[in-house]
Amino acid sequence: METYQEFLDRINSFEEKEIKYGNKYFKGNPSISQKVDINNTFRKFFGDTIVFTLDNFIKEKLAEYVELLYQSAPECFCERLVADTFHVTLHDLSNSPILRDVAEELFENELKVIEMMSEVQKYKKIKMKSKYIFNMVDTSLVLGLYPVDDDEYRKLMDLYCIFDNVKKLNYPFTPHITLAYYNVNGFNLRAARILENTVNQLNNNELEIELNDNNLYYQKFKSMNNYIDIINLSSTL
């Protein structure tokens, strides 16, 4: 596991105040097409995940950010995410565009998550701050987050490691909130410049976000706009 300073150094290397899309047509990551069709509406995409849902006032503030993004550069994005889906992913689990390919794994994951519930409930609140809106591997715009100090970082990573026992991942944890997925067809340089200016303006803001165990859920999803609460992990079965 990274130390707190190693974590900060890593996210600081790509979560920068000024976003840049380069000087040519932005094509985006081909993986967007798994989640978004040619008409820029969300496809069926199935899976499960561990997330912190967000308080309403945070979702409302994020919805204001998204409104500004879509007003300034609508051609850069696909269908808008419903504000109620905004969340902080604690741990990715399984996903597939074809349900039958992942159905057995989803069933097994749920049973494993239930086994972990008693370990989760000793962690109550984790204090976070927003960093910057940044380009997540050319698929989406996300708001980066970080724990406010080493103690909060340890709590967050202890929780994360619990769910590594459900499914171990081969990439480091980067806390974030997804705000918008890109247009599956990409966008031109003019739109990119407008989007850069809007994001750079938004990056003058900072939010304080408290992750609360009452809002920690095992969820399943049918698309990136359709998440279903399965288990509140602060409850007692």
Short mmCIF file of C-alpha atoms in Angstrom, two decimals:
data_model
loop_
_atom_site.label_atom_id
_atom_site.label_comp_id
_atom_site.label_asym_id
_atom_site.label_seq_id
_atom_site.Cartn_x
_atom_site.Cartn_y
_atom_site.Cartn_z
CA MET A 1 0.00 0.00 0.00
CA GLU A 2 1.20 3.51 -0.78
CA THR A 3 2.09 5.87 2.03
CA TYR A 4 0.02 9.02 2.27
CA GLN A 5 2.83 11.05 0.71
CA GLU A 6 3.26 8.52 -2.11
CA PHE A 7 -0.48 8.71 -2.75
CA LEU A 8 -0.37 12.53 -2.87
CA ASP A 9 2.65 12.52 -5.16
CA ARG A 10 0.92 10.15 -7.56
CA ILE A 11 -2.36 12.04 -7.83
CA ASN A 12 -0.53 15.38 -8.01
CA SER A 13 1.27 14.08 -11.11
CA PHE A 14 -1.96 14.07 -13.16
CA GLU A 15 -4.63 15.98 -11.18
CA GLU A 16 -3.60 19.47 -12.25
CA LYS A 17 -5.45 22.76 -11.97
CA GLU A 18 -5.32 23.42 -15.73
CA ILE A 19 -6.71 20.73 -18.01
CA LYS A 20 -5.33 20.35 -21.55
CA TYR A 21 -6.66 18.34 -24.50
CA GLY A 22 -3.81 18.95 -26.92
CA ASN A 23 -3.92 20.52 -30.37
CA LYS A 24 -5.83 18.04 -32.47
CA TYR A 25 -9.25 16.39 -32.62
CA PHE A 26 -9.95 14.61 -29.33
CA LYS A 27 -11.04 11.04 -30.08
CA GLY A 28 -11.42 9.71 -26.54
CA ASN A 29 -10.74 6.24 -25.26
CA PRO A 30 -12.26 3.47 -27.42
CA SER A 31 -13.60 1.89 -24.22
CA ILE A 32 -16.25 4.64 -24.04
CA SER A 33 -18.19 2.69 -26.69
CA GLN A 34 -18.73 -0.14 -24.18
CA LYS A 35 -20.87 2.22 -22.12
CA VAL A 36 -22.15 4.72 -24.71
CA ASP A 37 -23.74 4.02 -28.11
CA ILE A 38 -23.27 5.94 -31.38
CA ASN A 39 -26.19 8.21 -30.45
CA ASN A 40 -24.42 9.19 -27.23
CA THR A 41 -26.93 7.48 -24.97
CA PHE A 42 -25.88 5.01 -22.30
CA ARG A 43 -25.77 1.35 -23.28
CA LYS A 44 -26.64 -1.53 -21.02
CA PHE A 45 -23.56 -2.18 -18.90
CA PHE A 46 -23.75 -4.56 -15.95
CA GLY A 47 -21.73 -4.92 -12.80
CA ASP A 48 -21.28 -4.26 -9.11
CA THR A 49 -19.29 -1.89 -6.95
CA ILE A 50 -18.71 -0.53 -3.44
CA VAL A 51 -19.57 3.17 -3.22
CA PHE A 52 -20.16 6.04 -0.87
CA THR A 53 -23.33 7.87 -1.85
CA LEU A 54 -23.25 11.63 -1.31
CA ASP A 55 -25.23 14.09 0.77
CA ASN A 56 -27.81 16.06 -1.17
CA PHE A 57 -26.03 19.41 -0.85
CA ILE A 58 -22.89 17.91 -2.42
CA LYS A 59 -24.91 16.39 -5.26
CA GLU A 60 -26.57 19.75 -5.83
CA LYS A 61 -23.21 21.51 -6.02
CA LEU A 62 -21.88 18.88 -8.44
CA ALA A 63 -25.03 19.27 -10.55
CA GLU A 64 -24.19 22.98 -10.84
CA TYR A 65 -20.72 22.04 -12.11
CA VAL A 66 -22.21 19.66 -14.67
CA GLU A 67 -24.75 22.24 -15.81
CA LEU A 68 -21.95 24.67 -16.54
CA LEU A 69 -19.98 22.02 -18.43
CA TYR A 70 -22.94 21.07 -20.62
CA GLN A 71 -23.97 24.68 -21.22
CA SER A 72 -20.48 25.69 -22.33
CA ALA A 73 -19.48 22.65 -24.41
CA PRO A 74 -22.40 20.24 -24.94
CA GLU A 75 -20.74 18.66 -27.98
CA CYS A 76 -18.00 17.25 -25.74
CA PHE A 77 -20.29 14.90 -23.83
CA CYS A 78 -22.72 12.04 -24.12
CA GLU A 79 -26.04 11.76 -22.30
CA ARG A 80 -25.98 13.54 -18.95
CA LEU A 81 -25.55 11.56 -15.74
CA VAL A 82 -28.48 11.84 -13.35
CA ALA A 83 -27.31 13.79 -10.30
CA ASP A 84 -28.58 11.07 -7.98
CA THR A 85 -25.96 8.68 -9.40
CA PHE A 86 -23.03 10.85 -8.23
CA HIS A 87 -20.90 8.81 -5.84
CA VAL A 88 -17.38 8.05 -4.67
CA THR A 89 -16.33 4.56 -5.69
CA LEU A 90 -14.47 2.87 -2.85
CA HIS A 91 -13.74 -0.33 -4.77
CA ASP A 92 -14.55 -1.52 -8.27
CA LEU A 93 -15.68 -5.14 -8.50
CA SER A 94 -17.02 -6.67 -11.73
CA ASN A 95 -18.50 -5.37 -14.97
CA SER A 96 -19.44 -6.44 -18.48
CA PRO A 97 -21.62 -5.23 -21.37
CA ILE A 98 -23.16 -8.74 -21.41
CA LEU A 99 -25.02 -9.79 -18.26
CA ARG A 100 -24.57 -13.54 -18.68
CA ASP A 101 -20.79 -13.08 -18.78
CA VAL A 102 -20.76 -11.60 -15.30
CA ALA A 103 -23.92 -12.92 -13.58
CA GLU A 104 -22.22 -15.73 -11.63
CA GLU A 105 -19.46 -13.39 -10.49
CA LEU A 106 -22.02 -10.84 -9.26
CA PHE A 107 -23.72 -13.53 -7.19
CA GLU A 108 -20.41 -14.63 -5.67
CA ASN A 109 -19.32 -11.05 -4.98
CA GLU A 110 -22.52 -10.31 -3.07
CA LEU A 111 -21.97 -13.30 -0.79
CA LYS A 112 -18.38 -12.23 -0.14
CA VAL A 113 -19.44 -8.65 0.61
CA ILE A 114 -21.93 -9.90 3.19
CA GLU A 115 -19.09 -11.74 4.91
CA MET A 116 -17.10 -8.49 5.14
CA MET A 117 -19.82 -6.37 6.75
CA SER A 118 -18.66 -6.74 10.35
CA GLU A 119 -15.19 -5.47 9.36
CA VAL A 120 -16.63 -2.35 7.75
CA GLN A 121 -18.65 -1.04 10.65
CA LYS A 122 -15.76 0.20 12.80
CA TYR A 123 -15.04 2.98 10.27
CA LYS A 124 -17.48 5.85 10.76
CA LYS A 125 -16.41 9.01 8.95
CA ILE A 126 -13.59 9.95 6.59
CA LYS A 127 -12.83 13.59 5.84
CA MET A 128 -11.96 14.40 2.23
CA LYS A 129 -11.32 17.48 0.11
CA SER A 130 -11.75 17.97 -3.59
CA LYS A 131 -8.67 18.57 -5.67
CA TYR A 132 -9.33 19.27 -9.35
CA ILE A 133 -11.59 18.17 -12.18
CA PHE A 134 -9.41 16.12 -14.51
CA ASN A 135 -9.50 13.89 -17.56
CA MET A 136 -9.83 10.25 -16.45
CA VAL A 137 -7.99 8.11 -19.03
CA ASP A 138 -9.78 9.90 -21.91
CA THR A 139 -13.17 8.46 -20.92
CA SER A 140 -14.70 11.05 -18.62
CA LEU A 141 -14.35 14.21 -16.58
CA VAL A 142 -14.06 13.46 -12.88
CA LEU A 143 -13.55 15.42 -9.67
CA GLY A 144 -10.51 14.14 -7.80
CA LEU A 145 -10.60 13.77 -4.02
CA TYR A 146 -8.02 13.19 -1.31
CA PRO A 147 -8.12 12.46 2.45
CA VAL A 148 -7.23 15.54 4.50
CA ASP A 149 -4.40 13.89 6.46
CA ASP A 150 -2.56 10.67 7.09
CA ASP A 151 -5.07 9.37 9.66
CA GLU A 152 -7.98 9.83 7.27
CA TYR A 153 -5.95 8.22 4.49
CA ARG A 154 -5.28 5.15 6.63
CA LYS A 155 -8.97 4.78 7.41
CA LEU A 156 -9.85 5.03 3.73
CA MET A 157 -7.23 2.51 2.66
CA ASP A 158 -8.11 0.09 5.46
CA LEU A 159 -11.66 0.09 4.11
CA TYR A 160 -10.42 -0.30 0.56
CA CYS A 161 -8.28 -3.29 1.53
CA ILE A 162 -11.28 -5.08 3.03
CA PHE A 163 -12.86 -5.27 -0.43
CA ASP A 164 -9.63 -6.40 -2.03
CA ASN A 165 -10.65 -9.71 -0.44
CA VAL A 166 -13.70 -9.71 -2.71
CA LYS A 167 -11.80 -8.82 -5.87
CA LYS A 168 -8.20 -7.67 -6.02
CA LEU A 169 -7.47 -4.94 -8.54
CA ASN A 170 -4.28 -4.39 -10.52
CA TYR A 171 -4.34 -0.57 -10.46
CA PRO A 172 -4.00 1.96 -7.62
CA PHE A 173 -6.97 3.62 -5.94
CA THR A 174 -7.72 7.15 -7.16
CA PRO A 175 -10.73 8.58 -5.27
CA HIS A 176 -13.00 10.57 -7.56
CA ILE A 177 -16.56 11.46 -8.54
CA THR A 178 -17.48 10.98 -12.21
CA LEU A 179 -19.19 14.10 -13.56
CA ALA A 180 -19.61 13.37 -17.28
CA TYR A 181 -18.63 10.87 -19.97
CA TYR A 182 -17.25 12.18 -23.22
CA ASN A 183 -18.97 12.17 -26.60
CA VAL A 184 -18.29 8.71 -28.02
CA ASN A 185 -17.32 10.35 -31.33
CA GLY A 186 -14.89 12.80 -29.75
CA PHE A 187 -14.83 16.57 -30.26
CA ASN A 188 -12.96 19.21 -32.21
CA LEU A 189 -10.29 21.65 -31.13
CA ARG A 190 -12.68 24.59 -30.77
CA ALA A 191 -14.87 22.63 -28.35
CA ALA A 192 -11.77 21.43 -26.48
CA ARG A 193 -10.62 25.03 -25.89
CA ILE A 194 -14.05 26.01 -24.55
CA LEU A 195 -14.11 22.98 -22.28
CA GLU A 196 -10.60 23.70 -21.01
CA ASN A 197 -11.61 27.24 -20.04
CA THR A 198 -14.73 26.01 -18.23
CA VAL A 199 -12.91 23.30 -16.29
CA ASN A 200 -10.09 25.69 -15.37
CA GLN A 201 -12.70 28.10 -14.03
CA LEU A 202 -14.36 25.37 -11.95
CA ASN A 203 -11.00 24.30 -10.59
CA ASN A 204 -10.83 27.49 -8.54
CA ASN A 205 -13.40 25.87 -6.22
CA GLU A 206 -12.81 23.45 -3.38
CA LEU A 207 -15.30 21.18 -1.64
CA GLU A 208 -15.08 19.43 1.72
CA ILE A 209 -16.74 16.03 1.58
CA GLU A 210 -17.32 13.69 4.49
CA LEU A 211 -17.61 10.02 3.61
CA ASN A 212 -19.97 8.45 6.12
CA ASP A 213 -20.38 4.74 6.78
CA ASN A 214 -24.16 5.25 6.71
CA ASN A 215 -23.74 6.04 3.01
CA LEU A 216 -21.53 3.04 2.16
CA TYR A 217 -23.32 0.64 -0.20
CA TYR A 218 -22.82 -2.45 -2.22
CA GLN A 219 -24.51 -1.52 -5.50
CA LYS A 220 -25.25 -3.20 -8.78
CA PHE A 221 -25.69 -1.33 -12.03
CA LYS A 222 -27.41 -1.80 -15.38
CA SER A 223 -25.81 1.23 -17.04
CA MET A 224 -23.73 4.20 -15.96
CA ASN A 225 -27.01 5.98 -15.24
CA ASN A 226 -28.76 3.19 -13.35
CA TYR A 227 -27.30 2.11 -10.00
CA ILE A 228 -29.26 0.01 -7.50
CA ASP A 229 -28.58 -0.09 -3.75
CA ILE A 230 -28.29 -3.74 -2.70
CA ILE A 231 -26.76 -3.61 0.79
CA ASN A 232 -26.19 -0.71 3.16
CA LEU A 233 -22.90 -1.81 4.67
CA SER A 234 -23.48 0.03 7.95
CA SER A 235 -26.56 -2.06 8.68
CA THR A 236 -26.73 -5.36 10.56
CA LEU A 237 -28.15 -8.31 8.65
#
